[in-house]
């Protein structure tokens, strides 16, 4: 079928035959990830190992303490694999799965919150459901206790400070109305996507603080991180890339992000779920069904995925390049932004 | 009813400024366009009075506008510069010979002395001959590497103190994106600097159009009816760069400030400590600035002269030729990939030694 065997051997992997799995060197390969051919069982093993190693590298605390972990679940392919944490449950002090319901943004579509809750409950993990508009609820903020550096003045209470800054102009509005007003103030779709992203990050932080978790596990894949890196660069946020795509530990001190799928492409995660018979739910985004040029994030996604088809190492190169950046000294000394929590 | 100019309010608007989307008249456009470049030059202290400045002139829109604007500003603001046009003849029949005719006309129009240096004289090879050897796939590597040195050598012949090139904001934004996509952290850090300092005998070179949009340059050239040459190079354009360019144009359509935003992002990137960076030295053979023992131009030239044109481009060709070469000269972007993993491994081992438990997954 393929005449590649007749071609002269060039490059790093020249000695490997493409007719057998590159891992076990016995079975017939069924899929190709980057430049490597795998059989199904080898792929599944390699994938699980990769994710476990990525998790194990980061989820480390001084003994005898155990890590307290919050897992962010959107219902998509990457977060569908929450059950892998369940098998290791005894290694955690706290394990909470948090789903942010964006139902208010898409009233015409039935919410997936019920299905996701069921998955989580089936795994025996504590479920924490929260709606996007809850970010404007005072009690949510009270529970989370923002860090003192969010104060607008050195003597004021952090919650009071944030509350005043955000709600001073609209004390009587419901959280739903506030969210709608807030998003309507962004006239461009790219800006609205940014606001939504920041709100979700804030909510995850608040939930982690509520449950006293020091780690937030998110399902960002290599593909998604590469898209984010290029999109943020395109929006002029070069200085905050290390905060937004890294663990954020240097900045947020009490909570850090963990990305076990950092080295996996979207395709790998989808294939894993397919082989394992795991189904994901479809969660619409602001640009679902819209043309490519409708927002910067959407355009970047199309660009990176297109490039990755022709040049298969693009995404991992972008992610590795972004990992080599550090927050600027200047940024760390300035007062923080109330919205994105960065200078 | 036609719109009034948003800046002066007096004349009719003639165009929509790509950078700010303001409707402005021609006179205001000329003023803002030229003043912005003047501010860039003054704020970054690009020149000293009495400097001999070589303008890299290809005959294209950017360099033609650069020559015209620099001459105008030099007269208007009394910079006290001696301006020269410097062209490189790559030896591409049907492209460079025509564009050089344009530069020769510019020489008359702007009354600036012109110097042409050719690949044939400097390296003994024209691009036509190189393409015959290497094919169309990697010829841009040769052309780009040789041109950089050729400009420096030409400037030395002119006894210039400074070289200016017509790189515009779009070009720089595109380079930032390309360097991220290629993982070239060393270049990522320096590609946004407006002036490359002249160290080790190199002549400083700068980009006065760093904040000037390509669209505005085209508009300026069009309204001023400048004489420029607008044909793409006949040898294939770089496919990978083409993707980045198309992406940037789409981004600009969504948000015009995206180009400046990318440059700003590029300026704020800081490289983490411990990331291996190439150390700049000088080429053992020609003395030009280089990260390896031999500069890229010498490696490429050696390949051409020995009948191994892939040398300096493909790894396997390099490996075969390695015993004969004093330098391994690997590609900078590739050599930087591995160390990141190594550093984190070392850090992990250190942490394990210090008693912090690693979960057994």
XYZ file of C-alpha atoms in Angstrom:
704
model
C 0.000 0.000 0.000
C 2.721 2.388 1.002
C 5.916 2.610 -0.994
C 7.866 4.326 1.770
C 9.859 1.146 2.442
C 11.561 1.480 -0.940
C 12.761 4.978 -0.266
C 16.284 5.537 1.011
C 16.458 5.795 4.796
C 16.746 9.418 5.884
C 16.384 11.053 9.305
C 16.311 10.014 12.920
C 13.934 7.049 12.714
C 15.356 5.554 9.569
C 15.923 2.058 10.948
C 12.372 1.485 12.199
C 10.045 -0.532 10.067
C 6.552 0.843 9.672
C 5.019 -2.615 9.408
C 5.253 -3.423 13.121
C 4.375 -1.519 16.269
C 7.399 0.585 17.238
C 6.797 -0.206 20.906
C 6.392 -3.992 21.114
C 8.004 -4.692 17.723
C 5.560 -7.572 17.265
C 1.960 -6.566 16.612
C 0.622 -4.885 13.520
C 0.393 -1.118 13.998
C -3.073 0.413 13.968
C -2.290 4.080 14.435
C 0.452 6.632 14.010
C 1.077 9.362 16.577
C 3.590 11.937 15.409
C 6.317 9.762 13.879
C 5.640 6.590 15.852
C 3.498 3.610 14.844
C 1.589 1.868 17.665
C -0.615 -1.153 18.051
C -3.748 -0.484 20.071
C -2.643 -2.041 23.349
C 0.785 -0.397 23.266
C -0.824 2.959 22.585
C -3.157 2.584 25.573
C -0.271 1.588 27.850
C 1.976 4.373 26.601
C -0.767 6.942 26.989
C -1.590 5.970 30.577
C 2.102 5.935 31.506
C 2.626 9.362 29.981
C -0.289 10.826 31.949
C 0.780 9.165 35.207
C 4.349 10.350 34.875
C 3.165 13.888 34.148
C 0.929 13.802 37.235
C 3.504 12.165 39.467
C 6.103 14.775 38.595
C 3.923 17.586 39.838
C 1.656 16.202 42.576
C 4.363 16.124 45.171
C 4.091 17.268 48.768
C 6.449 16.749 51.710
C 5.529 13.504 53.535
C 3.444 12.452 55.375
C 0.961 14.891 53.837
C -1.015 13.852 50.769
C -1.947 16.189 47.940
C -5.321 17.910 47.972
C -6.612 18.006 44.417
C -9.455 19.673 42.549
C -10.164 18.300 39.077
C -11.804 20.644 36.582
C -14.321 18.810 34.395
C -15.950 20.295 31.328
C -17.320 17.036 29.963
C -15.055 17.125 26.908
C -12.726 14.343 25.861
C -9.809 15.379 28.047
C -11.842 15.607 31.231
C -13.756 12.392 30.508
C -10.869 10.372 31.817
C -11.464 11.467 35.403
C -11.797 7.847 36.530
C -8.019 7.336 36.378
C -7.770 9.472 39.498
C -10.338 7.333 41.256
C -8.128 4.255 41.171
C -5.450 6.221 42.988
C -7.875 7.845 45.409
C -6.077 6.692 48.510
C -3.110 8.797 47.505
C -5.064 12.014 47.965
C -6.217 13.767 51.057
C -8.956 15.559 49.137
C -10.227 14.793 45.636
C -12.990 17.011 44.287
C -14.309 17.196 40.724
C -15.603 20.629 39.799
C -17.862 21.375 36.834
C -18.699 24.916 35.772
C -22.127 25.073 34.186
C -22.315 27.620 31.366
C -26.036 27.002 30.786
C -26.856 30.694 31.076
C -24.838 31.449 27.943
C -26.591 28.827 25.860
C -30.211 28.762 27.071
C -31.412 26.878 23.981
C -29.146 23.910 24.666
C -29.856 21.410 27.402
C -27.258 21.501 30.157
C -24.865 18.584 30.494
C -24.370 19.136 34.203
C -26.566 16.125 35.107
C -24.633 13.687 32.906
C -21.291 14.928 34.166
C -22.439 14.699 37.780
C -23.474 11.107 37.135
C -20.020 10.215 35.719
C -18.297 11.718 38.701
C -20.615 10.089 41.228
C -20.135 6.710 39.488
C -16.407 7.099 40.094
C -17.026 7.811 43.738
C -15.438 11.266 43.640
C -16.874 14.295 45.452
C -18.789 16.453 42.963
C -18.876 20.228 43.114
C -21.206 21.820 40.570
C -21.160 25.544 40.127
C -22.676 27.932 37.622
C -20.723 30.608 35.817
C -22.850 33.372 37.329
C -21.844 32.204 40.818
C -18.631 34.127 40.328
C -20.705 37.180 41.242
C -22.121 35.624 44.439
C -20.811 37.078 47.632
C -20.992 33.799 49.527
C -18.797 32.074 46.927
C -16.260 34.796 47.395
C -16.524 34.568 51.195
C -15.873 30.832 51.123
C -12.899 31.227 48.847
C -11.241 34.038 50.803
C -9.148 35.754 48.126
C -5.539 36.388 48.961
C -4.612 39.653 50.652
C -2.817 40.948 47.582
C -6.186 41.446 45.935
C -6.917 44.275 48.390
C -7.246 47.698 46.901
C -5.788 49.202 50.068
C -3.445 47.660 52.640
C -5.884 47.892 55.527
C -9.108 46.693 53.895
C -10.594 43.210 53.991
C -9.924 41.279 50.723
C -13.528 40.184 50.172
C -14.845 43.634 50.906
C -12.264 45.124 48.609
C -13.092 42.890 45.651
C -16.808 43.175 46.277
C -16.688 46.935 46.289
C -14.613 47.065 43.138
C -16.927 44.727 41.236
C -20.409 45.470 42.534
C -20.352 49.066 43.696
C -22.285 50.211 40.646
C -24.983 47.505 40.643
C -25.855 46.333 44.145
C -29.399 45.193 43.317
C -28.777 43.043 40.225
C -28.985 39.250 40.404
C -25.807 37.292 39.566
C -27.441 36.177 36.276
C -28.187 39.735 35.231
C -24.705 40.827 36.298
C -23.082 38.129 34.171
C -25.173 39.032 31.153
C -24.455 42.728 31.581
C -20.787 41.974 32.065
C -20.506 39.889 28.892
C -22.644 42.304 26.886
C -20.132 45.026 27.664
C -17.642 43.183 25.445
C -18.622 44.058 21.895
C -16.174 41.746 20.162
C -16.290 37.981 20.357
C -12.544 37.709 21.028
C -12.876 39.950 24.072
C -15.894 38.020 25.322
C -13.981 34.754 25.060
C -11.173 36.303 27.114
C -13.585 37.465 29.792
C -15.198 34.035 29.971
C -11.819 32.362 30.274
C -10.782 34.656 33.108
C -14.091 34.092 34.901
C -13.643 30.337 34.699
C -10.075 30.547 35.947
C -11.242 32.711 38.848
C -14.033 30.277 39.715
C -11.640 27.325 39.669
C -9.297 29.198 41.982
C -12.137 30.035 44.316
C -13.372 26.446 44.388
C -9.857 25.188 45.063
C -9.504 27.594 47.970
C -12.934 26.625 49.278
C -11.899 22.966 49.448
C -8.377 23.885 50.614
C -6.915 22.227 47.515
C -3.389 23.099 46.486
C -3.596 21.546 43.003
C -6.097 22.125 40.204
C -5.933 19.395 37.552
C -7.113 20.647 34.168
C -7.420 18.693 30.923
C -5.462 21.089 28.690
C -3.852 19.073 25.935
C -0.709 19.979 24.050
C -2.855 21.135 21.126
C -4.962 23.409 23.296
C -1.933 24.860 25.073
C -0.265 25.621 21.744
C -3.425 27.379 20.550
C -3.566 29.326 23.800
C 0.107 30.309 23.553
C -0.249 31.685 20.026
C -3.613 33.312 20.763
C -2.245 35.054 23.854
C 0.794 36.230 21.927
C -1.546 37.615 19.271
C -3.383 39.533 21.972
C -0.176 41.044 23.315
C -0.125 39.004 26.527
C 3.456 37.823 26.184
C 4.295 38.870 29.731
C 1.579 36.694 31.276
C 2.144 33.562 29.143
C 4.264 31.896 31.851
C 1.476 32.463 34.412
C -1.353 31.399 32.162
C 0.205 28.319 30.617
C 2.498 27.260 33.431
C 1.549 26.061 36.870
C 1.067 29.595 38.179
C 2.778 28.488 41.398
C 5.180 31.439 41.402
C 2.286 33.818 41.245
C -0.676 32.336 43.100
C 1.397 30.734 45.840
C -1.442 28.711 47.423
C -2.835 27.000 44.309
C -1.147 25.644 41.216
C -2.396 24.221 37.956
C -1.485 20.702 36.864
C -1.834 19.615 33.254
C -1.395 15.859 32.923
C -2.213 15.906 29.194
C 0.422 18.547 28.507
C 2.361 16.162 26.262
C -0.668 14.569 24.599
C -2.315 15.820 21.465
C -6.079 16.166 21.171
C -6.066 13.233 18.813
C -4.406 10.931 21.340
C -6.992 11.735 24.005
C -9.889 11.208 21.609
C -8.415 7.910 20.392
C -7.881 6.721 23.960
C -11.504 7.471 24.854
C -12.693 5.750 21.709
C -10.679 2.606 22.373
C -11.900 2.563 25.964
C -15.516 3.176 24.979
C -15.691 6.422 26.944
C -18.113 8.961 25.558
C -17.716 12.701 25.962
C -20.457 15.293 25.967
C -20.396 18.176 23.562
C -20.146 21.530 25.272
C -20.791 24.452 22.930
C -18.470 27.449 22.959
C -19.104 31.036 21.889
C -17.742 30.302 18.427
C -19.451 26.965 17.782
C -20.863 26.997 14.272
C -19.339 30.363 13.446
C -16.807 31.035 10.668
C -13.081 30.692 11.296
C -12.484 34.419 11.366
C -15.087 35.084 14.051
C -12.574 35.369 16.896
C -8.848 35.283 17.552
C -9.060 32.032 19.523
C -11.071 30.321 16.804
C -8.700 31.516 14.065
C -5.641 30.427 16.028
C -7.150 27.001 16.625
C -7.715 26.558 12.919
C -4.175 27.805 12.164
C -2.420 25.537 14.668
C -4.435 22.452 13.771
C -3.830 23.044 10.067
C -0.127 23.519 10.656
C 0.059 20.435 12.842
C -1.382 18.338 10.031
C 1.446 19.341 7.689
C 4.221 19.725 10.274
C 3.436 17.210 13.047
C 5.770 18.607 15.710
C 4.361 22.139 15.668
C 2.178 21.914 18.787
C 4.796 20.335 21.019
C 7.433 22.826 19.831
C 5.157 25.754 20.667
C 4.381 24.352 24.123
C 8.050 23.687 24.858
C 8.992 27.177 23.691
C 6.334 28.692 25.950
C 7.690 26.620 28.847
C 11.085 28.266 28.429
C 9.672 31.701 29.191
C 9.560 33.235 32.636
C 7.407 35.968 34.114
C 9.096 39.329 33.902
C 10.475 40.745 37.137
C 8.507 43.889 36.551
C 5.214 41.962 36.450
C 5.808 40.300 39.799
C 6.258 43.606 41.605
C 3.171 45.405 40.349
C -0.260 45.315 42.030
C -2.496 42.604 40.579
C -5.391 43.072 38.174
C -8.731 42.193 39.772
C -9.933 40.535 36.596
C -7.073 38.356 35.444
C -5.181 38.485 38.757
C -2.062 39.438 36.857
C -0.460 42.814 36.371
C -21.943 62.861 2.445
C -18.193 62.221 2.439
C -16.587 62.015 5.840
C -14.382 64.748 7.193
C -10.836 63.928 8.312
C -10.921 62.817 11.951
C -7.619 64.522 12.698
C -7.781 67.994 11.128
C -11.545 68.172 10.668
C -11.023 70.424 7.650
C -10.341 68.278 4.606
C -12.308 65.345 3.238
C -11.180 61.932 4.439
C -9.321 60.091 1.694
C -8.476 56.834 3.426
C -9.102 54.681 6.451
C -5.881 54.332 8.382
C -5.170 50.589 8.770
C -3.493 50.976 12.148
C -6.235 52.911 13.925
C -9.190 52.642 11.509
C -9.521 56.449 11.566
C -10.798 58.165 8.425
C -8.211 60.785 7.577
C -7.131 63.032 4.714
C -3.981 62.521 2.667
C -2.058 65.397 4.240
C -2.771 64.125 7.771
C -1.796 60.613 6.712
C 1.579 61.828 5.449
C 2.093 63.755 8.677
C 1.229 60.915 11.054
C 3.121 58.367 8.975
C 6.314 60.422 8.819
C 6.070 61.713 12.397
C 5.667 58.216 13.810
C 8.867 57.141 12.070
C 10.607 60.301 13.269
C 9.577 59.497 16.856
C 10.803 55.924 16.474
C 14.185 57.213 15.295
C 14.504 59.870 17.990
C 13.224 57.826 20.934
C 15.477 54.910 20.146
C 18.416 57.189 19.338
C 19.123 55.247 16.176
C 21.565 57.743 14.644
C 24.222 60.261 15.601
C 24.751 63.457 13.572
C 27.297 62.879 10.829
C 26.604 59.102 10.596
C 27.051 57.463 7.225
C 23.859 55.407 6.870
C 23.466 52.651 4.280
C 19.845 51.986 3.316
C 19.344 48.364 2.293
C 17.486 48.913 -0.993
C 15.876 46.097 -2.899
C 13.656 48.254 -5.058
C 10.558 46.916 -3.280
C 7.934 49.039 -1.551
C 9.468 48.950 1.944
C 12.967 50.011 1.008
C 11.776 52.594 -1.515
C 9.513 54.222 1.073
C 12.325 53.950 3.652
C 14.766 55.758 1.361
C 12.221 58.443 0.552
C 11.083 58.965 4.173
C 14.617 58.968 5.580
C 15.695 61.548 3.029
C 12.616 63.669 3.815
C 13.115 63.414 7.592
C 16.855 64.021 7.313
C 16.141 67.287 5.491
C 13.203 68.263 7.701
C 14.623 67.523 11.143
C 18.302 68.096 10.321
C 19.558 64.677 11.446
C 22.812 65.446 9.646
C 23.051 61.981 8.061
C 24.908 60.952 4.924
C 22.548 58.532 3.227
C 23.519 55.842 0.741
C 21.593 53.189 -1.105
C 23.031 49.706 -0.803
C 21.715 46.902 -2.985
C 22.536 43.248 -3.126
C 22.448 41.537 -6.496
C 21.570 37.922 -5.820
C 21.733 37.071 -9.477
C 18.124 36.062 -10.042
C 17.310 36.572 -13.707
C 13.871 38.004 -14.322
C 13.550 39.338 -10.785
C 16.571 41.050 -9.294
C 17.843 42.552 -12.552
C 14.481 44.288 -12.995
C 14.273 45.459 -9.404
C 17.823 46.815 -9.567
C 16.717 48.998 -12.464
C 14.160 50.496 -10.075
C 16.874 51.133 -7.470
C 18.989 52.822 -10.153
C 16.068 55.121 -10.953
C 15.646 55.814 -7.220
C 19.298 56.793 -7.141
C 18.508 59.556 -9.648
C 15.139 60.503 -8.104
C 16.371 60.871 -4.527
C 19.924 61.896 -5.405
C 21.408 59.250 -3.159
C 24.632 57.452 -4.121
C 24.102 53.748 -4.869
C 26.405 50.777 -4.316
C 25.588 47.312 -5.595
C 27.317 44.193 -4.255
C 26.692 40.886 -5.958
C 26.685 37.272 -4.772
C 28.788 36.488 -7.819
C 31.595 38.793 -6.659
C 31.352 37.914 -2.957
C 30.766 34.171 -3.105
C 31.379 33.188 -6.712
C 27.813 31.891 -7.005
C 24.630 33.516 -8.305
C 21.251 32.413 -6.949
C 20.389 31.023 -10.379
C 23.437 28.747 -10.146
C 22.616 27.793 -6.541
C 19.034 26.878 -7.432
C 20.396 24.706 -10.217
C 22.444 22.840 -7.583
C 20.034 22.601 -4.625
C 16.655 22.752 -6.310
C 13.813 25.004 -5.285
C 13.169 23.596 -1.854
C 15.810 25.140 0.376
C 17.184 27.909 -1.791
C 15.724 30.631 0.474
C 18.125 29.474 3.230
C 21.102 30.264 1.009
C 19.703 33.560 -0.179
C 18.796 34.773 3.336
C 22.105 33.792 4.933
C 24.198 35.224 2.114
C 22.210 38.454 1.936
C 22.792 39.258 5.592
C 26.543 39.045 5.152
C 26.478 40.750 1.770
C 24.757 43.788 3.288
C 27.434 44.000 5.977
C 30.236 43.688 3.465
C 28.649 46.296 1.196
C 28.256 48.652 4.147
C 31.932 48.170 4.998
C 32.853 49.112 1.440
C 30.778 52.269 1.861
C 32.469 52.904 5.242
C 28.972 53.135 6.717
C 28.341 53.555 10.467
C 24.832 52.153 10.312
C 22.608 49.981 8.128
C 18.842 50.486 7.991
C 16.479 47.907 6.531
C 12.852 48.182 5.509
C 11.510 45.496 7.858
C 8.021 46.593 8.832
C 5.755 45.743 11.781
C 4.124 42.880 9.857
C 7.526 41.324 9.125
C 8.579 41.518 12.777
C 5.268 40.143 14.074
C 5.565 37.315 11.563
C 9.108 36.584 12.743
C 7.954 36.459 16.391
C 5.299 33.895 15.423
C 7.756 31.928 13.301
C 10.293 31.756 16.119
C 7.660 30.433 18.528
C 6.503 27.879 15.968
C 10.092 26.782 15.309
C 11.066 26.861 18.983
C 13.964 29.213 18.334
C 14.238 30.920 21.739
C 17.526 32.675 21.007
C 16.074 34.464 18.004
C 12.749 34.949 19.792
C 14.535 37.099 22.327
C 16.399 39.276 19.869
C 14.046 39.473 16.881
C 12.022 42.350 18.315
C 14.949 44.627 19.118
C 14.868 47.692 16.919
C 18.632 47.910 16.616
C 21.173 45.099 16.508
C 24.202 46.453 18.348
C 27.444 46.569 16.432
C 29.767 44.239 18.298
C 32.934 42.521 17.156
C 33.373 44.737 14.136
C 29.764 44.379 12.970
C 27.937 47.442 11.762
C 24.794 48.218 13.809
C 21.608 47.720 11.854
C 18.154 48.975 12.664
C 14.551 48.857 11.538
C 12.944 52.318 11.575
C 9.680 50.745 10.299
C 9.348 48.512 13.362
C 5.996 50.073 14.281
C 4.850 50.843 10.733
C 2.155 48.664 9.199
C 2.792 47.149 5.806
C -0.575 48.383 4.558
C 0.335 51.956 5.448
C 3.650 51.662 3.625
C 1.823 50.499 0.501
C -0.689 53.349 0.854
C 2.100 55.882 1.303
C 3.944 54.607 -1.749
C 0.716 54.651 -3.743
C -0.374 58.164 -2.783
C 3.122 59.582 -3.195
C 3.405 57.695 -6.503
C 6.802 56.346 -5.577
C 8.618 54.249 -8.129
C 8.900 50.742 -6.748
C 9.083 47.170 -7.977
C 6.314 44.850 -6.844
C 6.998 41.325 -8.045
C 7.456 38.304 -5.814
C 10.721 36.418 -6.088
C 10.507 33.849 -8.873
C 11.925 31.102 -6.651
C 9.297 29.500 -4.473
C 8.202 31.471 -1.441
C 8.808 29.788 1.908
C 5.769 27.581 2.562
C 6.020 27.636 6.357
C 6.344 31.420 6.473
C 3.399 31.611 4.095
C 1.165 30.019 6.750
C 2.294 32.541 9.369
C 1.762 35.407 6.937
C -1.757 34.310 6.039
C -2.568 33.892 9.734
C -1.275 37.363 10.535
C -3.379 38.942 7.788
C -6.478 37.179 9.130
C -5.629 38.336 12.653
C -5.265 41.889 11.414
C -8.716 41.639 9.851
C -10.204 40.603 13.204
C -8.259 43.071 15.339
C -5.994 45.633 13.635
C -3.898 46.116 16.764
C -2.917 42.412 16.677
C 0.326 43.194 14.809
C 1.546 45.658 17.426
C 0.220 43.306 20.137
C 2.417 40.485 18.838
C 5.466 42.761 18.782
C 4.637 43.849 22.338
C 4.284 40.210 23.408
C 7.606 39.434 21.736
C 9.278 42.281 23.600
C 8.010 41.042 26.959
C 9.186 37.454 26.543
C 11.939 36.654 28.997
C 13.816 33.391 28.756
C 13.981 31.246 31.881
C 17.335 30.699 33.499
C 18.907 27.362 32.697
C 17.704 27.306 29.088
C 20.714 26.644 26.918
C 21.346 29.545 24.584
C 23.875 29.663 21.772
C 26.913 31.769 22.585
C 27.765 34.273 19.906
C 31.348 34.124 18.734
C 33.093 34.717 15.456
C 33.548 32.473 12.456
C 37.015 30.896 12.331
C 37.144 31.258 8.595
C 35.686 34.676 7.734
C 35.503 36.411 11.127
C 31.768 37.102 10.819
C 29.559 36.830 13.932
C 28.530 33.187 14.465
C 27.172 30.823 17.143
C 29.391 28.011 15.917
C 32.991 27.645 14.864
C 32.000 28.302 11.287
C 29.262 30.732 10.307
C 26.275 29.460 8.359
C 27.388 31.238 5.201
C 30.773 29.474 5.273
C 29.106 26.080 5.859
C 26.678 26.645 2.993
C 29.430 27.915 0.730
C 31.649 24.972 1.578
C 28.769 22.664 0.669
C 28.275 24.385 -2.663
C 31.964 24.380 -3.535
C 32.377 20.719 -2.601
C 29.317 19.664 -4.540
C 27.380 18.839 -1.331
C 24.694 21.533 -1.435
C 22.630 19.874 1.312
C 25.418 20.543 3.822
C 24.114 22.978 6.419
C 20.522 22.081 5.580
C 20.014 18.398 6.244
C 21.278 16.512 9.267
C 22.263 13.399 7.392
C 24.381 15.355 4.913
C 26.046 17.104 7.821
C 26.757 13.821 9.592
C 28.369 12.388 6.464
C 30.545 15.452 5.978
C 31.389 15.904 9.661
C 34.873 14.306 9.593
C 35.966 16.893 7.035
C 34.496 19.906 8.784
C 35.992 21.650 11.798
C 32.490 22.427 13.126
C 29.433 20.274 13.682
C 27.347 23.425 13.093
C 23.956 21.991 14.023
C 20.868 24.005 13.425
C 20.377 26.313 16.423
C 16.662 25.665 16.769
C 17.127 21.920 16.843
C 20.002 21.910 19.272
C 17.914 23.793 21.818
C 15.117 21.301 21.994
C 16.668 18.681 24.214
C 18.110 20.672 27.143
C 14.718 21.661 28.590
C 13.902 18.042 29.389
C 17.356 17.460 30.806
C 17.085 20.440 33.134
C 13.732 19.314 34.520
C 15.066 15.795 35.016
C 17.981 17.152 36.997
C 15.662 19.322 39.060
C 13.435 16.338 39.754
C 16.349 14.256 40.954
C 17.454 17.095 43.220
C 14.022 17.329 44.752
C 13.910 13.612 45.392
C 17.252 13.840 47.161
C 15.978 16.656 49.342
C 13.341 14.354 50.802
C 10.160 15.455 49.054
C 8.252 12.339 48.193
C 7.422 11.398 44.647
C 4.104 9.678 44.287
C 4.486 6.221 42.916
C 2.082 6.324 39.993
